[in-house]
């Protein structure tokens, strides 16, 4: 499953960050790194962009970019709850 497929209110842990070159570097620089807990807070009315909660802050990400983030298991103990 990718971050673009995660429903609103659900949390997961990032398993891998795809993309190439500058895109991948930008995603990593924004804190979207493997092992990070992330939760989808909102999705815009037209479905793009999405608002995420991770590492104690909110991040808005284009759906196209979110498709490069592969998710693993849900985090334990309420991590990434916003």
CSV table of N, CA and C in Angstrom, one decimal:
chain,number,residue,atom,x,y,z
A,1,UNK,N,0.8,-1.2,0.0
A,1,UNK,CA,0.0,0.0,0.0
A,1,UNK,C,0.9,1.2,0.0
A,2,UNK,N,0.4,2.3,-0.7
A,2,UNK,CA,1.2,3.5,-0.7
A,2,UNK,C,0.5,4.6,0.2
A,3,UNK,N,1.2,5.6,0.5
A,3,UNK,CA,0.6,6.7,1.3
A,3,UNK,C,-0.6,7.3,0.6
A,4,UNK,N,-0.6,7.3,-0.7
A,4,UNK,CA,-1.8,7.9,-1.4
A,4,UNK,C,-3.0,7.0,-1.2
A,5,UNK,N,-2.9,5.8,-0.7
A,5,UNK,CA,-4.1,4.9,-0.5
A,5,UNK,C,-4.5,4.8,0.9
A,6,UNK,N,-3.8,5.4,1.8
A,6,UNK,CA,-4.1,5.4,3.2
A,6,UNK,C,-5.3,6.3,3.5
A,7,UNK,N,-6.4,5.7,4.2
A,7,UNK,CA,-7.6,6.5,4.4
A,7,UNK,C,-7.4,7.5,5.5
A,8,UNK,N,-8.2,8.5,5.5
A,8,UNK,CA,-8.2,9.6,6.5
A,8,UNK,C,-8.4,9.0,7.9
A,9,UNK,N,-7.5,9.4,8.8
A,9,UNK,CA,-7.6,9.0,10.2
A,9,UNK,C,-6.8,7.7,10.5
A,10,UNK,N,-6.3,7.1,9.5
A,10,UNK,CA,-5.5,5.9,9.6
A,10,UNK,C,-4.0,6.2,9.7
A,11,UNK,N,-3.3,5.4,10.5
A,11,UNK,CA,-1.8,5.6,10.6
A,11,UNK,C,-1.1,4.4,10.1
A,12,UNK,N,0.1,4.6,9.7
A,12,UNK,CA,1.0,3.5,9.2
A,12,UNK,C,2.4,4.0,9.4
A,13,UNK,N,3.3,3.0,9.2
A,13,UNK,CA,4.8,3.3,9.3
A,13,UNK,C,5.3,3.3,7.8
A,14,UNK,N,6.2,4.2,7.5
A,14,UNK,CA,6.8,4.3,6.2
A,14,UNK,C,7.8,3.1,6.1
A,15,UNK,N,7.6,2.3,5.0
A,15,UNK,CA,8.5,1.2,4.8
A,15,UNK,C,9.6,1.6,3.8
A,16,UNK,N,9.3,2.3,2.8
A,16,UNK,CA,10.3,2.7,1.7
A,16,UNK,C,9.9,4.0,1.1
A,17,UNK,N,10.9,4.7,0.6
A,17,UNK,CA,10.6,6.0,-0.2
A,17,UNK,C,11.2,5.8,-1.6
A,18,UNK,N,10.3,5.9,-2.5
A,18,UNK,CA,10.7,5.7,-3.9
A,18,UNK,C,11.0,7.0,-4.6
A,19,UNK,N,10.9,7.0,-5.9
A,19,UNK,CA,11.2,8.2,-6.6
A,19,UNK,C,12.7,8.3,-6.9
A,20,UNK,N,13.1,9.2,-7.8
A,20,UNK,CA,14.5,9.3,-8.2
A,20,UNK,C,15.0,10.7,-8.0
A,21,UNK,N,16.3,10.8,-7.8
A,21,UNK,CA,16.9,12.1,-7.8
A,21,UNK,C,16.4,13.1,-6.8
A,22,UNK,N,16.0,14.3,-7.3
A,22,UNK,CA,15.6,15.4,-6.5
A,22,UNK,C,14.3,15.1,-5.8
A,23,UNK,N,13.4,14.4,-6.4
A,23,UNK,CA,12.1,14.1,-5.8
A,23,UNK,C,12.3,13.2,-4.5
A,24,UNK,N,13.1,12.2,-4.7
A,24,UNK,CA,13.4,11.3,-3.5
A,24,UNK,C,14.1,12.1,-2.4
A,25,UNK,N,15.0,12.9,-2.7
A,25,UNK,CA,15.8,13.8,-1.8
A,25,UNK,C,14.8,14.7,-1.0
A,26,UNK,N,13.9,15.3,-1.8
A,26,UNK,CA,12.9,16.3,-1.2
A,26,UNK,C,12.0,15.5,-0.2
A,27,UNK,N,11.5,14.3,-0.6
A,27,UNK,CA,10.6,13.6,0.3
A,27,UNK,C,11.4,13.2,1.6
A,28,UNK,N,12.6,12.8,1.5
A,28,UNK,CA,13.4,12.4,2.6
A,28,UNK,C,13.7,13.7,3.5
A,29,UNK,N,14.0,14.8,2.9
A,29,UNK,CA,14.3,16.0,3.6
A,29,UNK,C,13.0,16.5,4.4
A,30,UNK,N,11.8,16.2,3.9
A,30,UNK,CA,10.6,16.6,4.6
A,30,UNK,C,10.3,15.7,5.8
A,31,UNK,N,11.1,14.7,6.0
A,31,UNK,CA,10.9,13.8,7.1
A,31,UNK,C,10.2,12.5,6.8
A,32,UNK,N,10.0,12.3,5.6
A,32,UNK,CA,9.3,11.1,5.1
A,32,UNK,C,10.4,10.0,4.9
A,33,UNK,N,10.8,9.4,6.0
A,33,UNK,CA,11.9,8.4,6.0
A,33,UNK,C,11.4,7.1,6.5
A,34,UNK,N,12.0,6.0,6.1
A,34,UNK,CA,11.6,4.7,6.5
A,34,UNK,C,11.6,4.6,8.0
A,35,UNK,N,10.5,4.0,8.6
A,35,UNK,CA,10.4,3.8,10.0
A,35,UNK,C,9.5,4.9,10.7
A,36,UNK,N,9.3,6.0,9.9
A,36,UNK,CA,8.5,7.1,10.5
A,36,UNK,C,7.0,6.8,10.5
A,37,UNK,N,6.3,7.1,11.6
A,37,UNK,CA,4.9,6.9,11.7
A,37,UNK,C,4.2,8.1,11.1
A,38,UNK,N,3.2,7.9,10.3
A,38,UNK,CA,2.5,8.9,9.6
A,38,UNK,C,1.0,8.7,9.6
A,39,UNK,N,0.2,9.7,9.7
A,39,UNK,CA,-1.3,9.6,9.7
A,39,UNK,C,-1.9,10.6,8.7
A,40,UNK,N,-2.9,10.2,7.9
A,40,UNK,CA,-3.5,11.1,7.0
A,40,UNK,C,-4.6,11.8,7.8
A,41,UNK,N,-4.5,13.1,7.9
A,41,UNK,CA,-5.4,14.0,8.6
A,41,UNK,C,-6.6,14.4,7.7
A,42,UNK,N,-6.3,14.9,6.5
A,42,UNK,CA,-7.4,15.4,5.6
A,42,UNK,C,-7.0,15.1,4.2
A,43,UNK,N,-8.0,15.1,3.4
A,43,UNK,CA,-7.8,15.0,1.9
A,43,UNK,C,-8.6,16.1,1.3
A,44,UNK,N,-8.0,16.9,0.4
A,44,UNK,CA,-8.7,18.0,-0.2
A,44,UNK,C,-10.0,17.5,-0.9
A,45,UNK,N,-11.0,18.4,-1.1
A,45,UNK,CA,-12.2,18.0,-1.8
A,45,UNK,C,-12.1,17.3,-3.1
A,46,UNK,N,-11.1,17.7,-3.9
A,46,UNK,CA,-10.9,17.1,-5.2
A,46,UNK,C,-9.9,15.9,-5.1
A,47,UNK,N,-9.5,15.5,-3.9
A,47,UNK,CA,-8.6,14.4,-3.7
A,47,UNK,C,-7.1,14.7,-3.7
A,48,UNK,N,-6.8,15.9,-3.9
A,48,UNK,CA,-5.3,16.3,-4.0
A,48,UNK,C,-5.2,17.8,-3.6
A,49,UNK,N,-4.4,18.1,-2.6
A,49,UNK,CA,-3.4,17.3,-1.9
A,49,UNK,C,-3.9,16.6,-0.7
A,50,UNK,N,-3.0,16.0,0.1
A,50,UNK,CA,-3.4,15.3,1.3
A,50,UNK,C,-2.6,16.0,2.4
A,51,UNK,N,-3.3,16.1,3.6
A,51,UNK,CA,-2.6,16.6,4.8
A,51,UNK,C,-2.2,15.5,5.7
A,52,UNK,N,-0.9,15.4,6.1
A,52,UNK,CA,-0.4,14.4,6.9
A,52,UNK,C,0.1,14.9,8.3
A,53,UNK,N,0.1,14.0,9.3
A,53,UNK,CA,0.7,14.3,10.6
A,53,UNK,C,1.8,13.4,10.8
A,54,UNK,N,3.0,13.9,11.0
A,54,UNK,CA,4.2,13.1,11.2
A,54,UNK,C,5.2,13.9,12.0
A,55,UNK,N,6.0,13.2,12.9
A,55,UNK,CA,7.0,13.8,13.7
A,55,UNK,C,6.6,15.1,14.4
A,56,UNK,N,5.3,15.2,14.8
A,56,UNK,CA,4.8,16.3,15.5
A,56,UNK,C,4.5,17.5,14.7
A,57,UNK,N,4.4,17.4,13.4
A,57,UNK,CA,4.0,18.5,12.6
A,57,UNK,C,3.1,18.1,11.5
A,58,UNK,N,2.4,19.1,10.8
A,58,UNK,CA,1.5,18.8,9.7
A,58,UNK,C,2.3,19.0,8.4
A,59,UNK,N,2.0,18.2,7.4
A,59,UNK,CA,2.7,18.3,6.1
A,59,UNK,C,1.6,18.1,5.0
A,60,UNK,N,1.6,19.0,4.0
A,60,UNK,CA,0.7,18.8,2.9
A,60,UNK,C,1.5,18.3,1.7
A,61,UNK,N,1.0,17.2,1.1
A,61,UNK,CA,1.8,16.5,0.0
A,61,UNK,C,0.9,16.3,-1.2
A,62,UNK,N,1.4,16.4,-2.3
A,62,UNK,CA,0.6,16.1,-3.6
A,62,UNK,C,0.4,14.6,-3.6
A,63,UNK,N,-0.7,14.2,-4.1
A,63,UNK,CA,-1.1,12.8,-4.3
A,63,UNK,C,0.0,12.1,-5.1
A,64,UNK,N,0.4,12.7,-6.2
A,64,UNK,CA,1.5,12.1,-7.0
A,64,UNK,C,2.7,11.8,-6.3
A,65,UNK,N,3.1,12.7,-5.4
A,65,UNK,CA,4.3,12.4,-4.5
A,65,UNK,C,4.1,11.3,-3.5
A,66,UNK,N,2.8,11.3,-2.9
A,66,UNK,CA,2.5,10.3,-1.9
A,66,UNK,C,2.5,8.9,-2.5
A,67,UNK,N,2.4,8.7,-3.8
A,67,UNK,CA,2.4,7.4,-4.5
A,67,UNK,C,3.8,6.8,-4.4
A,68,UNK,N,4.8,7.6,-4.1
A,68,UNK,CA,6.2,7.1,-4.0
A,68,UNK,C,6.5,6.6,-2.7
A,69,UNK,N,5.6,6.7,-1.7
A,69,UNK,CA,5.9,6.3,-0.3
A,69,UNK,C,5.2,4.9,-0.1
A,70,UNK,N,5.9,3.9,0.2
A,70,UNK,CA,5.4,2.6,0.5
A,70,UNK,C,5.2,2.4,2.0
A,71,UNK,N,4.1,1.9,2.4
A,71,UNK,CA,3.8,1.8,3.9
A,71,UNK,C,3.9,0.4,4.4
A,72,UNK,N,4.2,0.3,5.6
A,72,UNK,CA,4.3,-1.0,6.3
A,72,UNK,C,3.2,-1.1,7.4
A,73,UNK,N,3.5,-1.7,8.5
A,73,UNK,CA,2.6,-1.9,9.6
A,73,UNK,C,2.2,-0.6,10.2
A,74,UNK,N,1.0,-0.6,10.9
A,74,UNK,CA,0.6,0.5,11.7
A,74,UNK,C,1.5,0.7,12.9
A,75,UNK,N,1.7,2.0,13.3
A,75,UNK,CA,2.6,2.2,14.4
A,75,UNK,C,1.9,1.8,15.7
A,76,UNK,N,2.7,1.5,16.8
A,76,UNK,CA,2.2,1.1,18.1
A,76,UNK,C,2.1,2.2,19.0
A,77,UNK,N,1.2,2.1,19.9
A,77,UNK,CA,1.0,3.1,21.0
A,77,UNK,C,0.6,4.5,20.6
A,78,UNK,N,-0.2,4.6,19.6
A,78,UNK,CA,-0.7,5.9,19.2
A,78,UNK,C,0.2,6.9,18.6
A,79,UNK,N,1.3,6.4,18.1
A,79,UNK,CA,2.3,7.3,17.4
A,79,UNK,C,1.6,7.9,16.2
A,80,UNK,N,2.0,9.1,15.8
A,80,UNK,CA,1.5,9.9,14.7
A,80,UNK,C,0.0,10.3,14.8
A,81,UNK,N,-0.5,10.3,16.1
A,81,UNK,CA,-1.8,10.8,16.3
A,81,UNK,C,-1.8,12.3,16.4
A,82,UNK,N,-2.7,12.9,15.7
A,82,UNK,CA,-2.6,14.4,15.7
A,82,UNK,C,-3.9,14.9,16.1
